[in-house]
XYZ file of C-alpha atoms in Angstrom:
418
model
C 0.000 0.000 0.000
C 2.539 2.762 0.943
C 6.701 2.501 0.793
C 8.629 5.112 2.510
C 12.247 5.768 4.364
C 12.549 6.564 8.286
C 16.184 6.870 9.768
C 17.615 4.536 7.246
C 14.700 2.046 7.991
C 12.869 1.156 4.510
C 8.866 1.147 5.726
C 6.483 -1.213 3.932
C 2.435 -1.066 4.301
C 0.447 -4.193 2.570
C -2.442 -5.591 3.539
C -4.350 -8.800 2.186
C -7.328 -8.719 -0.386
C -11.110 -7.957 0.384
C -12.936 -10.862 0.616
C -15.803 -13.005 2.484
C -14.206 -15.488 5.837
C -16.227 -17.929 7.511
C -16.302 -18.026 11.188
C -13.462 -20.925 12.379
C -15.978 -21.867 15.102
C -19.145 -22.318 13.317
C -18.391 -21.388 9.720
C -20.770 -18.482 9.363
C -19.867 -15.520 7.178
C -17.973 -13.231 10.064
C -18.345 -9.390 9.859
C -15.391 -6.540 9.352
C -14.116 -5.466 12.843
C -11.553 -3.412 11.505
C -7.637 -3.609 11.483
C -5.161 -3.807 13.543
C -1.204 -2.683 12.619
C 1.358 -5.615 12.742
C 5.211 -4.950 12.751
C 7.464 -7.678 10.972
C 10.679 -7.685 9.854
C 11.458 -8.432 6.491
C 14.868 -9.398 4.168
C 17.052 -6.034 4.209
C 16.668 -4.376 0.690
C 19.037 -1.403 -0.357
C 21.460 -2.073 1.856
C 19.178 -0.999 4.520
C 16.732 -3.254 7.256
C 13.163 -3.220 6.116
C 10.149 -2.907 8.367
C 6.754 -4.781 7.260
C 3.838 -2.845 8.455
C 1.070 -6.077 8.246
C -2.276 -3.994 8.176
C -4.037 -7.473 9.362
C -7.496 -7.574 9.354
C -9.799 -8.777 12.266
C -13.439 -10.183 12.188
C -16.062 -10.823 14.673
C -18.784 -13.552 14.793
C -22.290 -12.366 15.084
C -23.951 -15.927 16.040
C -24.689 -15.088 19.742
C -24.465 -19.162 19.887
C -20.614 -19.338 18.444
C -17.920 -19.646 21.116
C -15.892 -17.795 18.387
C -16.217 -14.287 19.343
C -13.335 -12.298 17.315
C -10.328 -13.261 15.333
C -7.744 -12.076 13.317
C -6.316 -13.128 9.987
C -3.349 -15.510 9.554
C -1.263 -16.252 6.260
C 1.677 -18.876 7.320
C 3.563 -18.018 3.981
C 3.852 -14.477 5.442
C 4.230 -14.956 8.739
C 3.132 -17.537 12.047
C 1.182 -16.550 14.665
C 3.086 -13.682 17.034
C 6.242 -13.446 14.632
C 8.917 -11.428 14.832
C 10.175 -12.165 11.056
C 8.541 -12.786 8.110
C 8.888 -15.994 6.712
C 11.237 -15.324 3.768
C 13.535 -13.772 6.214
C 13.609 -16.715 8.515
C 14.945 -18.805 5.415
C 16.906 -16.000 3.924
C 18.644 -15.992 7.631
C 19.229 -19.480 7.508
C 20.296 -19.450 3.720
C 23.258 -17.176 5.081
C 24.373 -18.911 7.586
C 24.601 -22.189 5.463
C 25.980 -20.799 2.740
C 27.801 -17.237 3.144
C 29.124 -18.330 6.469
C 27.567 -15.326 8.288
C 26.922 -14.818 12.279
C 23.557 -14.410 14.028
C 24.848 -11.258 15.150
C 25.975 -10.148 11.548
C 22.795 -10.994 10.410
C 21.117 -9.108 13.349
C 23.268 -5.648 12.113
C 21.759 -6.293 8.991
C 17.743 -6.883 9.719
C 18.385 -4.129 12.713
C 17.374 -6.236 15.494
C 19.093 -8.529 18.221
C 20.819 -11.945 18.664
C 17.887 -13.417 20.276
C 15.022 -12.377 18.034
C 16.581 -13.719 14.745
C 17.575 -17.167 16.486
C 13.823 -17.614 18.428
C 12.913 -16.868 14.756
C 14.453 -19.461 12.793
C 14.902 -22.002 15.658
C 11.653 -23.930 15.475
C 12.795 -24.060 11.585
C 15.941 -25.964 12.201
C 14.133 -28.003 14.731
C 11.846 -29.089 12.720
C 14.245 -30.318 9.812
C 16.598 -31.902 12.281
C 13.389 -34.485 13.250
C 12.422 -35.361 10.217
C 13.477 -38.871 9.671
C 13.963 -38.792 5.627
C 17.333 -37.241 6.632
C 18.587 -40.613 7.391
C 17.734 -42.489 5.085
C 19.456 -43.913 1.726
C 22.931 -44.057 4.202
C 25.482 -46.581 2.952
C 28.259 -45.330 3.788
C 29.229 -43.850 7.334
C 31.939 -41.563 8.518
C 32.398 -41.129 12.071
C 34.747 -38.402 13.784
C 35.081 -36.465 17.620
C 35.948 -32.899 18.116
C 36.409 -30.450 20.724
C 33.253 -28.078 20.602
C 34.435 -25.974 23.505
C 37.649 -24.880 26.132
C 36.117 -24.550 29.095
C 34.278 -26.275 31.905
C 33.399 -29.784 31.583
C 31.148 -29.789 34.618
C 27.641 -30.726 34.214
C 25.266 -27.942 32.680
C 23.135 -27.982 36.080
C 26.436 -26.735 38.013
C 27.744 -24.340 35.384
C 29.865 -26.350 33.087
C 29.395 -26.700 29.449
C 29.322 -30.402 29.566
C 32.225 -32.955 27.678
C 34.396 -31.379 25.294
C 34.577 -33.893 23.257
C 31.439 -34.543 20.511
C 31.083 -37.788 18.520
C 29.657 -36.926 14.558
C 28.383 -38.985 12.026
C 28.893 -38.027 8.831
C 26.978 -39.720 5.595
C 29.497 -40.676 2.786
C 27.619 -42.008 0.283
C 28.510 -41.348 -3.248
C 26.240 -39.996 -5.740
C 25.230 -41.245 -9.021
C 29.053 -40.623 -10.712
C 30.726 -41.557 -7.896
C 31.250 -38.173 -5.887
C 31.345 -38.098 -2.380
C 28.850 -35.577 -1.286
C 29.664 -35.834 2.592
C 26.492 -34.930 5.068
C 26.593 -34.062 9.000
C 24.074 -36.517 10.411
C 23.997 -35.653 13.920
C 26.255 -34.725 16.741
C 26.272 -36.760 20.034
C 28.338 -36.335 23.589
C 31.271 -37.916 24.490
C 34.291 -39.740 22.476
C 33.854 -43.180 23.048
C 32.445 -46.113 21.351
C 29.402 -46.263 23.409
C 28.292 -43.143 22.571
C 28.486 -44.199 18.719
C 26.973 -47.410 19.496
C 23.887 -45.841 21.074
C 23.645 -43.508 18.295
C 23.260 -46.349 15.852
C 20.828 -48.450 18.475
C 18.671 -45.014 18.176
C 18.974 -45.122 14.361
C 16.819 -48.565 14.415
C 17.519 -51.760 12.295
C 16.723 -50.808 9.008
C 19.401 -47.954 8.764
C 21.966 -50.335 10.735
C 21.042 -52.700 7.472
C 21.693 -49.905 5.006
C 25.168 -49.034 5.882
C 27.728 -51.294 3.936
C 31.084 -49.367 4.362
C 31.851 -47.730 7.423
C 34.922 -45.297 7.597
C 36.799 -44.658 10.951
C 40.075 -43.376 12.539
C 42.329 -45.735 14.016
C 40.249 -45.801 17.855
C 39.156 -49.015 18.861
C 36.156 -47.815 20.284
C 34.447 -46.609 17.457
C 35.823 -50.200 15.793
C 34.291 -52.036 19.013
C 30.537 -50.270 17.927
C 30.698 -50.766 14.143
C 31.405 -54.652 14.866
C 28.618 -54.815 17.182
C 26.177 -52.349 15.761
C 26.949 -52.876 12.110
C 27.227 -56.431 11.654
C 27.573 -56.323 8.080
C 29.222 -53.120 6.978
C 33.393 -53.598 6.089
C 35.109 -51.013 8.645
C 37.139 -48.817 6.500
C 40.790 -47.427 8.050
C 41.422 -43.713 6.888
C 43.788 -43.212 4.409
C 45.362 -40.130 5.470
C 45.141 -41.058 9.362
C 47.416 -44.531 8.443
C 50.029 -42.304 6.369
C 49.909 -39.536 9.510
C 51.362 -42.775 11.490
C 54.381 -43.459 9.368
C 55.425 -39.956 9.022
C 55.006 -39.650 12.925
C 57.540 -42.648 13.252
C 59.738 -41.287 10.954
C 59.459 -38.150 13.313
C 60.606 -40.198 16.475
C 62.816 -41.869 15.240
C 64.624 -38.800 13.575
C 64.653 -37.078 17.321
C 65.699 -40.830 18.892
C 68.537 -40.367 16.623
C 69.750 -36.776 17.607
C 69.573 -37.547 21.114
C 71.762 -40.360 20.610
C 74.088 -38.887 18.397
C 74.442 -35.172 19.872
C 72.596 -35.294 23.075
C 70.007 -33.051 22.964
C 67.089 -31.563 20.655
C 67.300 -30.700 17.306
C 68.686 -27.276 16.654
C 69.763 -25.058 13.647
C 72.903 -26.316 12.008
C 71.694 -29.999 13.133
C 72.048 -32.288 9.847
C 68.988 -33.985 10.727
C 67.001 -31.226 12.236
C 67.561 -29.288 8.679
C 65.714 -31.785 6.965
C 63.112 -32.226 9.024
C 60.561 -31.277 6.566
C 61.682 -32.748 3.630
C 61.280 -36.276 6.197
C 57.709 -35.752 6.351
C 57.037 -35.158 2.428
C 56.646 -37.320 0.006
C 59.557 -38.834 -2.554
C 57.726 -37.621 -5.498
C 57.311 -33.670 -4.239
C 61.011 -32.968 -3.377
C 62.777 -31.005 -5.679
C 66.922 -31.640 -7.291
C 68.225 -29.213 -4.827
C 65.790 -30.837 -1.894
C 67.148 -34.472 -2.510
C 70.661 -32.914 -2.485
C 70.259 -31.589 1.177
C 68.519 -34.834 1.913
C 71.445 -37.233 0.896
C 74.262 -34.627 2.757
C 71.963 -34.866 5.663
C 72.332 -38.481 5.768
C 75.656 -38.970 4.715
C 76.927 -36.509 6.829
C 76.988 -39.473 9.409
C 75.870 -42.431 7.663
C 76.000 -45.606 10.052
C 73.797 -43.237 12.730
C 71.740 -41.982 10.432
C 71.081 -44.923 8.708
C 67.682 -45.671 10.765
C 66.074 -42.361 10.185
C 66.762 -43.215 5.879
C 65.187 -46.826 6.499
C 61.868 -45.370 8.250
C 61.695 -42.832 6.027
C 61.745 -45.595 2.847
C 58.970 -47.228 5.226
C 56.739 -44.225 5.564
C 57.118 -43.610 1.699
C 56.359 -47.181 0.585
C 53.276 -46.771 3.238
C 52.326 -43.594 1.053
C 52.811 -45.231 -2.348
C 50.168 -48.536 -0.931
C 47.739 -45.463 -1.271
C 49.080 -43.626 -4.138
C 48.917 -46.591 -6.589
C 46.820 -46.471 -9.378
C 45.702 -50.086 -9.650
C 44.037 -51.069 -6.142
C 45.358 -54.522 -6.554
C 48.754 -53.413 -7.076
C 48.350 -51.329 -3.932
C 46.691 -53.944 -2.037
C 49.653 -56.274 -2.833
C 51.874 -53.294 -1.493
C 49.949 -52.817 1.701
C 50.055 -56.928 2.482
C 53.966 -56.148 1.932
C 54.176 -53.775 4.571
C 52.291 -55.782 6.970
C 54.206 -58.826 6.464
C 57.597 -56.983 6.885
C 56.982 -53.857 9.334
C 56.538 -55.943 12.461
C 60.130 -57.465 12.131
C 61.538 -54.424 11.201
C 64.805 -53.764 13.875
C 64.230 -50.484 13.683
C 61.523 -50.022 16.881
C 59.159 -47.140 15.355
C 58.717 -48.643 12.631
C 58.304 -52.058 14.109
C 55.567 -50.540 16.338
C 53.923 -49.106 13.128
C 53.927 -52.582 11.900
C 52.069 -54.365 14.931
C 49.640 -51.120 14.817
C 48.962 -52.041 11.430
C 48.891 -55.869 11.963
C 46.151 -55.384 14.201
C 43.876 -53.206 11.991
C 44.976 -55.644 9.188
C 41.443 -55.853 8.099
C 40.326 -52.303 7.691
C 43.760 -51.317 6.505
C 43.369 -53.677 3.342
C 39.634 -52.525 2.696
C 40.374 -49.460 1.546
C 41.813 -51.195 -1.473
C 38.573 -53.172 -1.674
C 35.916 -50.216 -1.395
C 36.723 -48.383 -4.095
C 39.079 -46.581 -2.262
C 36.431 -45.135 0.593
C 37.992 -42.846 3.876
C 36.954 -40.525 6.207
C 37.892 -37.691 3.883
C 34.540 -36.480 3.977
C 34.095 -36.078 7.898
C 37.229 -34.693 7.635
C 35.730 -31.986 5.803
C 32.832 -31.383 7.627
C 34.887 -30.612 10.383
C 36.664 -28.212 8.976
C 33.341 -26.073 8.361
C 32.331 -26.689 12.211
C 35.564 -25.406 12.999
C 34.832 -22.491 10.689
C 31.355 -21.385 11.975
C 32.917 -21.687 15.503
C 35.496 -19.299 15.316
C 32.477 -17.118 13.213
C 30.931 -17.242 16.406
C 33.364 -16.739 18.572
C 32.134 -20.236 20.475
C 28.950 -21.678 21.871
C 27.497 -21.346 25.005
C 24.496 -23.834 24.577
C 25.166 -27.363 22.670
C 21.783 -27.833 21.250
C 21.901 -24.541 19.201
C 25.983 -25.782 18.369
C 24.239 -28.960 17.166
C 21.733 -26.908 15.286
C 23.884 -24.595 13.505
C 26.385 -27.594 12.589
C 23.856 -29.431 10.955
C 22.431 -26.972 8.976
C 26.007 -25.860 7.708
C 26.706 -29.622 7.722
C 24.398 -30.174 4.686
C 22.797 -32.372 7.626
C 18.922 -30.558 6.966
C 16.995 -30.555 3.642
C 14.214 -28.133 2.820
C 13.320 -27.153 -0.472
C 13.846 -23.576 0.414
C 17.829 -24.582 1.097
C 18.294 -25.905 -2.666
């Protein structure tokens, strides 16, 4: 009805059609009892908030019998009963957050209200998405992973604490119709420990348990200990990049075993080994002329003591080129290698590598059987919690951390998020 511009606040009048409503008590025709002003707020436009001014219409029942005595129009795709927002701002507020990476209190600055109003508003949104059970279904393959949500307290909310530090997510890794991994926050869950993921899955009921064929983990027996009982016949799936993160860490101890034996105390500069301390931890195939020069004067500079750290370093790379095969067979073949050698090796990292290894011998070799599946995908996920926590300079509450990691997480569909 009317647009107009007060203190950098754009003002917008509408109002809904003329026509006849029925009573919602007895159905009767009700009579015009005038209108009453409504304040929403709306997307920003021009750079500037926007104010809705709903001009909503009220009616009255004349049937003396009718409980019904007055009420006032409602239209859900404008707004729910006693907003604050207008609908297409609740889901252009969560639209930024999922995918500009913006803060509640950013997005507060820019409607020109607070913190609290904007996250009451879009809430009972996220709520609602996070039940629904569709979300869960179609899962083959699973990813699970913990973090650290917070720094603080660990006591129990009821005494002032935030609770554990540590969260348990489950992250869907299914591939798509070519193949992609499109990875998917499931849900977040208390604690880092395999009982927390095997109550997870107990809550998820049989016929997802039955759906998941391949499930990805880190090397912690306790997650291991809930996929065997909870996932009877999914193939557990060792990460890739956790398993090469293992031999470069051996490599790593037995580089400083070396220089403590050899000059007594930590690496420092002008230390042959300490000088090629990162060229130890990358790979054979990234280091340039000059780099393999420094690396061969590092070693020969005293060969028989240095000898170990070249041997675990030939380990770690042989562990890298299992992965980096192109034929899975040929890597396979590789990675049965390494297991049937490591163990006996006399140098004791590596040897400990080897037993580590031995042990997960099963989900080691499955990545070669999988079509090369990993955690690579929770992997990522976490990165974008990590992201939206530093956005929001931490969390206070873990049911709105869950929330806003989900939605972020690709974990909640709605057509209004495509």
């Amino acid at each position: 009805m009317d647009v107009s511009e007060h203190a950098s606040v754009v003002r917008a009048i509408v109002e809904s059609p003329v026509s006849p409503v029925g009573c919602h008590g007895c159905g009767v025709v009700a009579n015009s009892h005038g209108r009453r002003d409504v304040s929403l707020i709306d997307v920003p436009c021009f750079g500037r908030p926007v104010r809705l001014i709903w001009r909503k219409r009220t009616w009255r029942c004349a049937q003396e019998q009718c409980s019904t005595r007055s009420f006032t129009e409602q239209h859900e795709d404008l707004a729910g009963p006693r907003a604050l927002l207008t609908r297409r701002a609740c889901w252009w507020a969560i639209g930024q957050l999922r995918r500009e990476h913006a803060s509640v209190a950013g997005l507060a600055r820019q409607l020109g209200t607070t913190w609290r109003t904007i996250w009451r508003s879009i809430r009972g949104l996220l709520e609602a998405m996070a039940a629904d059970p569709a979300r869960f279904e179609n899962v083959t393959t699973l990813g699970v992973d913990e973090h650290i949500w917070h720094h603080v307290s660990t006591k129990p909310v009821s005494a002032g604490g935030r609770g554990p530090k540590e969260l348990t997510g489950m992250v869907d890794l299914t591939r798509d119709a070519r193949g992609r991994v499109r990875a998917r926050l499931l849900d977040l869950v208390p604690g880092r420990s395999g009982k927390a993921y095997a109550d997870w899955l107990t809550e998820r009921g049989e016929v997802f348990r039955a759906g998941v064929k391949i499930a990805a983990l880190d090397p912690f027996q306790g997650y291991k200990s809930a996929i065997d009982d909870q996932l009877e016949d999914a193939v557990a799936v060792l990460d890739a990049f956790h398993v090469v993160k293992l031999g470069t860490a051996a490599v790593d101890e037995c580089r400083r075993r070396i220089q403590q034996e050899t000059l007594g105390h930590r690496g420092r500069k002008g230390d042959p080994l300490y000088g090629i301390q990162n060229l130890l931890r990358a790979g054979a195939e990234k280091l340039t002329d000059k780099q393999n020069a420094r690396f061969d004067t590092a070693i020969a500079s005293n060969e028989d003591a240095h000898l170990p750290v070249y041997i675990a370093w030939s380990c770690a790379q042989q562990l890298r080129s299992a992965y980096r095969h192109p034929n899975p067979h040929q890597g396979r073949r590789i990675a049965e290698q390494i297991l049937d050698s490591f163990p006996s090796c006399p140098i004791p990292e590596i040897a400990r590598l080897g037993r580590t290894l031995k042990r997960w011998r099963e989900a080691f070799l499955a990545y070669f059987t999988t079509n090369r599946s990993n955690n690579g995908g929770t992997e990522a996920v976490n990165g974008l919690i990590e992201l939206h926590r530093r956005v929001a300079r931490g969390f206070r509450n873990r049911d709105n951390y869950r929330l806003r990691m989900l939605l972020i997480g690709s974990g909640l569909a709605h057509p209004h998020l495509k």
